Every structure is written in structure tokens, then in C-alpha cells.
């Protein structure tokens, strides 16, 4: 069966109540069978994983030999995943809001995905485990004593010697270092664990940092998002289990390319409206009701790498942009500092692979329309033809005489007014979108092999 357009959660929802009381059988497949999961249903789940792994055309394996074709099929993944013996997983929750864990376990109801998660996280997970107090401390110490996969939610506060987040009398940094010592793989899950998120926003009162600022002797896989999509979290864990511990190929920010290899802008259902110069000006205007592009209301999709448009949320029900809210760019580094105010348009988007800015798109469309009609009826007819686009008096871009809406290719409005945020600098003199003056965008420049080319 074809798993369809990355609808992993849809394919894993089963009309049954699974019962699992820990890892009792030798392999994961036998434990799933014990819980009542049929082989056909497990294959459907693995087909969804295969679809997620195929999201990017940039390749999967990194550092280790390339995965064979069999490894990336539903049957190949089912054989590998089903044959896994009990994996030791330590899942830490540090300075965070539990949103990432909730995203993982609330993507559906009674899913194989949730069952697999429970089995994989049986050693230590503060949210799901029954023990508390000294029993929980012992469970963590026992899990840390053997090789394990380490998953981390939450940032690590370094201010005041770590006093802002302590667990069992230990600072978050100490807990992290002890758990990472024998970890075979380290996953930073969520914007907090990846870069510090809101806690690390200026002025960063707790001194919050991401996992890879603390763990520097091992490669950290960054599963970015606030929170990440649940299926991306479990797919990353499943990748490690089905590729003999090999890490997935990552971009320059340490994010798996199979999930973060494309911009939201490239797959957005509203992209055609961007290309046509049709933008929502204010929430609930006519353009908003007709599903036009949300760029001018602050959408950060053109500079954000995430699979939101394809995998989506809540059993493939929807995602923010489809629901009418602009993307906040939560998978990008320091998004809270760089992309606020959230409802202000980016000054330009060319640095992230879009060759033309919205201003240039609008002027290009205007030039084509004008050239076509000038030979017939002159400039007045050109204005009429452009305004007629969409059958409304208020055109997507008011190209004649409206100084408040015309954007020049230079980023300035006619009449000498600058475009939104084009002159906003941070306290170091840098553009909040472009980063430090003169710095190039390294998100994918550092990606391994030719797979990182867009």
C-alpha cells in the first residue's frame, strides 16, 4: 500500500486499544505483536517512515555507508525496526515547557508510533515514567551506566551556576553531561534544546544555551521546532535504530536533511499566490479569506526550513499557514530575536535561496503586464489590466500612485519610505534577519556532500 503524501499519523491510527506493560519479548517486533499490532499495520507505519525519509532528495546517510534501497522501503524498515533488541533510551526534560513531549504523544490516539515510543523510552522519561524521587534518580543512573540513545528536551541555563534549573539537587548541565557520557547518539529535540529558544532571547536572564554548546565532543542531531512535529521526532529515533546507529546527513545547523532539507516556501500551498503577487495585507481582509500569501503579515516561510507543509500536524489535519497564520520560523536559530516582531514582513528573502524579493516579483509582474498592454492601449490600460487581476479594485500590489504599497527592488517604498524592517538593526548593528553584517548564511553551506545544494 502507498502511504500517500507523508501521512504517517493517518496510517498509524489503529481502531484498537494497545496494551503494553514494558519490554518483555526479545525484539521490538515481538513486543508489538504481543500488544496486538498486526504485521500489515506495522508495514503501514513503516511505509510512513519511508515517506518521511524520502521527503528530501538530498540523501540520508551521513558519515556511514549509504543506506541501501532495501533499507528505505516499508518492508526493509519493518525488518530492521522489528528486529531491534531492547534499545536503551534516556529522555531528559530540562528547562522547557513539555511541549515537545506532548507533540510526540499527542499526534494521534492509540498509534503504533505512541506504542513504539513507550517501548523505546521505558528506561527513563520523566513525563511518562511511574517512578519518582529516589527511584527516578536510580532509574536514570542505571540507564546512564550502559550505552544508550540520549534525547534532550529543554535548554541548559548556565547563569548563577545553573541554579535556574536543578533536578535532584543537580544542575541541568550536570545532569546532561552525566547522561551524555556513554550516549551512542545525542538528539536535541525542540527549539529550547537546539538553541535555547525563548529562554535564550535577549537579554537571556538565565544564560540558556542549547545542547551542542555543552556537548562538544559528540555530534548532536538537532530536531528543531517549537515544538517539532511528532512524526519527525520519532522518525529521527527510528532512523538511528534502522541504520545500525548511523547518523542521518545533516545541514549546517545539525538538522536531519530528510526533514529539514527544504524551505516551507517551496512546498507551501499558498506559493502560487506569492508568485502572482497576491498578498494578505491585514488579517481577515478579502485576500485572507481567499487564501492569498501571508508574507506581508509576517510569514517567515521563505527563510524557514521545515516539513510542516508536507507532514503537517494532528493526523495531517492542517498546519499554521494553511489555517491562516503566518509561519514564525521556529525551526531557525535564534528565531525569537531574529524574527520578531512576528507580524512584520521580512525585509528581503533572497539570502535563503529565493532569487527575487517580493518587491521584485511584484515589479516583474507589473513589467510583463505593462509590456503586453502598452502596444494596445497605453499606460492607462496597463493600470486597468493590472488592477483587474483578481476582479477587485484593490490590486495585490498597487503599482501606480500608491506610495504606501509599492515596494521598490531596493527595499524602499516610493516617496523615500523604507520597507518593513529593512532598517531594523539589533544591538550589534546587524540586520535581525541577515545576521551579523557581512556574514553569509551558513544553514546549508556546511551541509555534507553535494546533497546540501538547493
mmCIF file of N, CA and C in Angstrom, residues 264 267-270 280 282-285 287-294 297 299 308-310 312-314 316-328 343:
data_model
loop_
_atom_site.group_PDB
_atom_site.id
_atom_site.type_symbol
_atom_site.label_atom_id
_atom_site.label_comp_id
_atom_site.label_asym_id
_atom_site.label_seq_id
_atom_site.Cartn_x
_atom_site.Cartn_y
_atom_site.Cartn_z
ATOM 1 N N UNK A 264 9.935 25.863 3.814
ATOM 2 C CA UNK A 264 8.477 25.875 3.842
ATOM 3 C C UNK A 264 7.939 26.544 2.580
ATOM 4 N N UNK A 267 7.170 24.351 -0.568
ATOM 5 C CA UNK A 267 6.071 23.390 -0.559
ATOM 6 C C UNK A 267 4.745 24.005 -0.103
ATOM 7 N N UNK A 268 4.748 25.286 0.169
ATOM 8 C CA UNK A 268 3.564 25.943 0.728
ATOM 9 C C UNK A 268 2.406 25.940 -0.265
ATOM 10 N N UNK A 269 1.209 25.643 0.247
ATOM 11 C CA UNK A 269 0.019 25.644 -0.595
ATOM 12 C C UNK A 269 -0.335 27.032 -1.105
ATOM 13 N N UNK A 270 0.227 28.070 -0.482
ATOM 14 C CA UNK A 270 -0.047 29.446 -0.904
ATOM 15 C C UNK A 270 1.037 30.004 -1.828
ATOM 16 N N UNK A 280 -1.907 38.859 1.446
ATOM 17 C CA UNK A 280 -2.806 39.302 2.503
ATOM 18 C C UNK A 280 -2.190 40.559 3.122
ATOM 19 N N UNK A 282 -3.939 42.585 5.680
ATOM 20 C CA UNK A 282 -4.313 42.545 7.080
ATOM 21 C C UNK A 282 -5.129 41.287 7.311
ATOM 22 N N UNK A 283 -5.107 40.788 8.539
ATOM 23 C CA UNK A 283 -5.875 39.579 8.833
ATOM 24 C C UNK A 283 -7.359 39.828 8.596
ATOM 25 N N UNK A 284 -7.986 38.865 7.971
ATOM 26 C CA UNK A 284 -9.414 38.879 7.692
ATOM 27 C C UNK A 284 -9.791 39.866 6.592
ATOM 28 N N UNK A 285 -8.818 40.315 5.777
ATOM 29 C CA UNK A 285 -9.213 41.077 4.598
ATOM 30 C C UNK A 285 -9.628 40.099 3.505
ATOM 31 N N UNK A 287 -8.192 39.182 0.786
ATOM 32 C CA UNK A 287 -7.123 38.271 0.402
ATOM 33 C C UNK A 287 -6.965 37.131 1.384
ATOM 34 N N UNK A 288 -7.104 37.433 2.674
ATOM 35 C CA UNK A 288 -7.012 36.391 3.694
ATOM 36 C C UNK A 288 -8.124 35.372 3.517
ATOM 37 N N UNK A 289 -9.315 35.860 3.229
ATOM 38 C CA UNK A 289 -10.445 34.941 3.061
ATOM 39 C C UNK A 289 -10.300 34.074 1.819
ATOM 40 N N UNK A 290 -9.515 34.547 0.842
ATOM 41 C CA UNK A 290 -9.318 33.780 -0.385
ATOM 42 C C UNK A 290 -8.034 32.965 -0.365
ATOM 43 N N UNK A 291 -7.327 32.980 0.757
ATOM 44 C CA UNK A 291 -6.157 32.121 0.900
ATOM 45 C C UNK A 291 -4.906 32.630 0.223
ATOM 46 N N UNK A 292 -4.732 33.950 0.127
ATOM 47 C CA UNK A 292 -3.539 34.504 -0.506
ATOM 48 C C UNK A 292 -2.314 34.358 0.400
ATOM 49 N N UNK A 293 -1.154 34.744 -0.148
ATOM 50 C CA UNK A 293 0.119 34.599 0.551
ATOM 51 C C UNK A 293 0.166 35.481 1.793
ATOM 52 N N UNK A 294 0.733 34.948 2.878
ATOM 53 C CA UNK A 294 0.788 35.648 4.161
ATOM 54 C C UNK A 294 2.106 36.369 4.388
ATOM 55 N N UNK A 297 2.071 39.743 6.138
ATOM 56 C CA UNK A 297 1.632 39.744 7.538
ATOM 57 C C UNK A 297 2.664 39.078 8.429
ATOM 58 N N UNK A 299 4.907 36.247 7.501
ATOM 59 C CA UNK A 299 5.251 34.835 7.323
ATOM 60 C C UNK A 299 6.745 34.684 7.057
ATOM 61 N N UNK A 308 6.724 21.184 7.620
ATOM 62 C CA UNK A 308 5.334 21.460 8.029
ATOM 63 C C UNK A 308 4.316 21.339 6.899
ATOM 64 N N UNK A 309 4.572 21.849 5.675
ATOM 65 C CA UNK A 309 3.543 21.767 4.632
ATOM 66 C C UNK A 309 3.254 20.346 4.163
ATOM 67 N N UNK A 310 4.217 19.436 4.324
ATOM 68 C CA UNK A 310 4.023 18.085 3.816
ATOM 69 C C UNK A 310 3.553 17.111 4.893
ATOM 70 N N UNK A 312 2.609 18.052 8.134
ATOM 71 C CA UNK A 312 1.523 18.732 8.842
ATOM 72 C C UNK A 312 1.353 18.215 10.277
ATOM 73 N N UNK A 313 0.242 18.618 10.914
ATOM 74 C CA UNK A 313 0.028 18.344 12.331
ATOM 75 C C UNK A 313 -1.315 17.645 12.547
ATOM 76 N N UNK A 314 -1.431 16.982 13.695
ATOM 77 C CA UNK A 314 -2.703 16.402 14.132
ATOM 78 C C UNK A 314 -3.337 15.518 13.061
ATOM 79 N N UNK A 316 -2.318 14.869 10.055
ATOM 80 C CA UNK A 316 -2.300 15.512 8.736
ATOM 81 C C UNK A 316 -3.540 16.397 8.532
ATOM 82 N N UNK A 317 -4.022 16.979 9.628
ATOM 83 C CA UNK A 317 -5.219 17.822 9.539
ATOM 84 C C UNK A 317 -4.906 19.173 8.912
ATOM 85 N N UNK A 318 -3.841 19.823 9.376
ATOM 86 C CA UNK A 318 -3.533 21.162 8.880
ATOM 87 C C UNK A 318 -2.172 21.585 9.415
ATOM 88 N N UNK A 319 -1.804 22.820 9.140
ATOM 89 C CA UNK A 319 -0.599 23.425 9.702
ATOM 90 C C UNK A 319 -0.833 24.927 9.732
ATOM 91 N N UNK A 320 -0.033 25.707 10.486
ATOM 92 C CA UNK A 320 -0.376 27.109 10.733
ATOM 93 C C UNK A 320 -0.704 27.931 9.493
ATOM 94 N N UNK A 321 0.119 27.852 8.447
ATOM 95 C CA UNK A 321 -0.110 28.696 7.276
ATOM 96 C C UNK A 321 -1.408 28.309 6.571
ATOM 97 N N UNK A 322 -1.670 27.019 6.461
ATOM 98 C CA UNK A 322 -2.924 26.589 5.843
ATOM 99 C C UNK A 322 -4.121 27.079 6.652
ATOM 100 N N UNK A 323 -3.948 27.158 7.984
ATOM 101 C CA UNK A 323 -5.025 27.612 8.854
ATOM 102 C C UNK A 323 -5.169 29.134 8.880
ATOM 103 N N UNK A 324 -4.233 29.854 8.228
ATOM 104 C CA UNK A 324 -4.363 31.296 8.132
ATOM 105 C C UNK A 324 -3.418 32.100 8.994
ATOM 106 N N UNK A 325 -2.429 31.431 9.616
ATOM 107 C CA UNK A 325 -1.477 32.154 10.465
ATOM 108 C C UNK A 325 -0.087 32.083 9.846
ATOM 109 N N UNK A 326 0.638 33.206 9.790
ATOM 110 C CA UNK A 326 1.979 33.171 9.194
ATOM 111 C C UNK A 326 2.948 32.307 9.986
ATOM 112 N N UNK A 327 3.895 31.709 9.274
ATOM 113 C CA UNK A 327 4.962 30.933 9.911
ATOM 114 C C UNK A 327 5.828 31.862 10.750
ATOM 115 N N UNK A 328 6.198 31.411 11.948
ATOM 116 C CA UNK A 328 7.046 32.202 12.842
ATOM 117 C C UNK A 328 8.527 31.868 12.693
ATOM 118 N N UNK A 343 4.748 39.707 13.260
ATOM 119 C CA UNK A 343 3.793 40.086 12.220
ATOM 120 C C UNK A 343 4.322 41.202 11.328
#
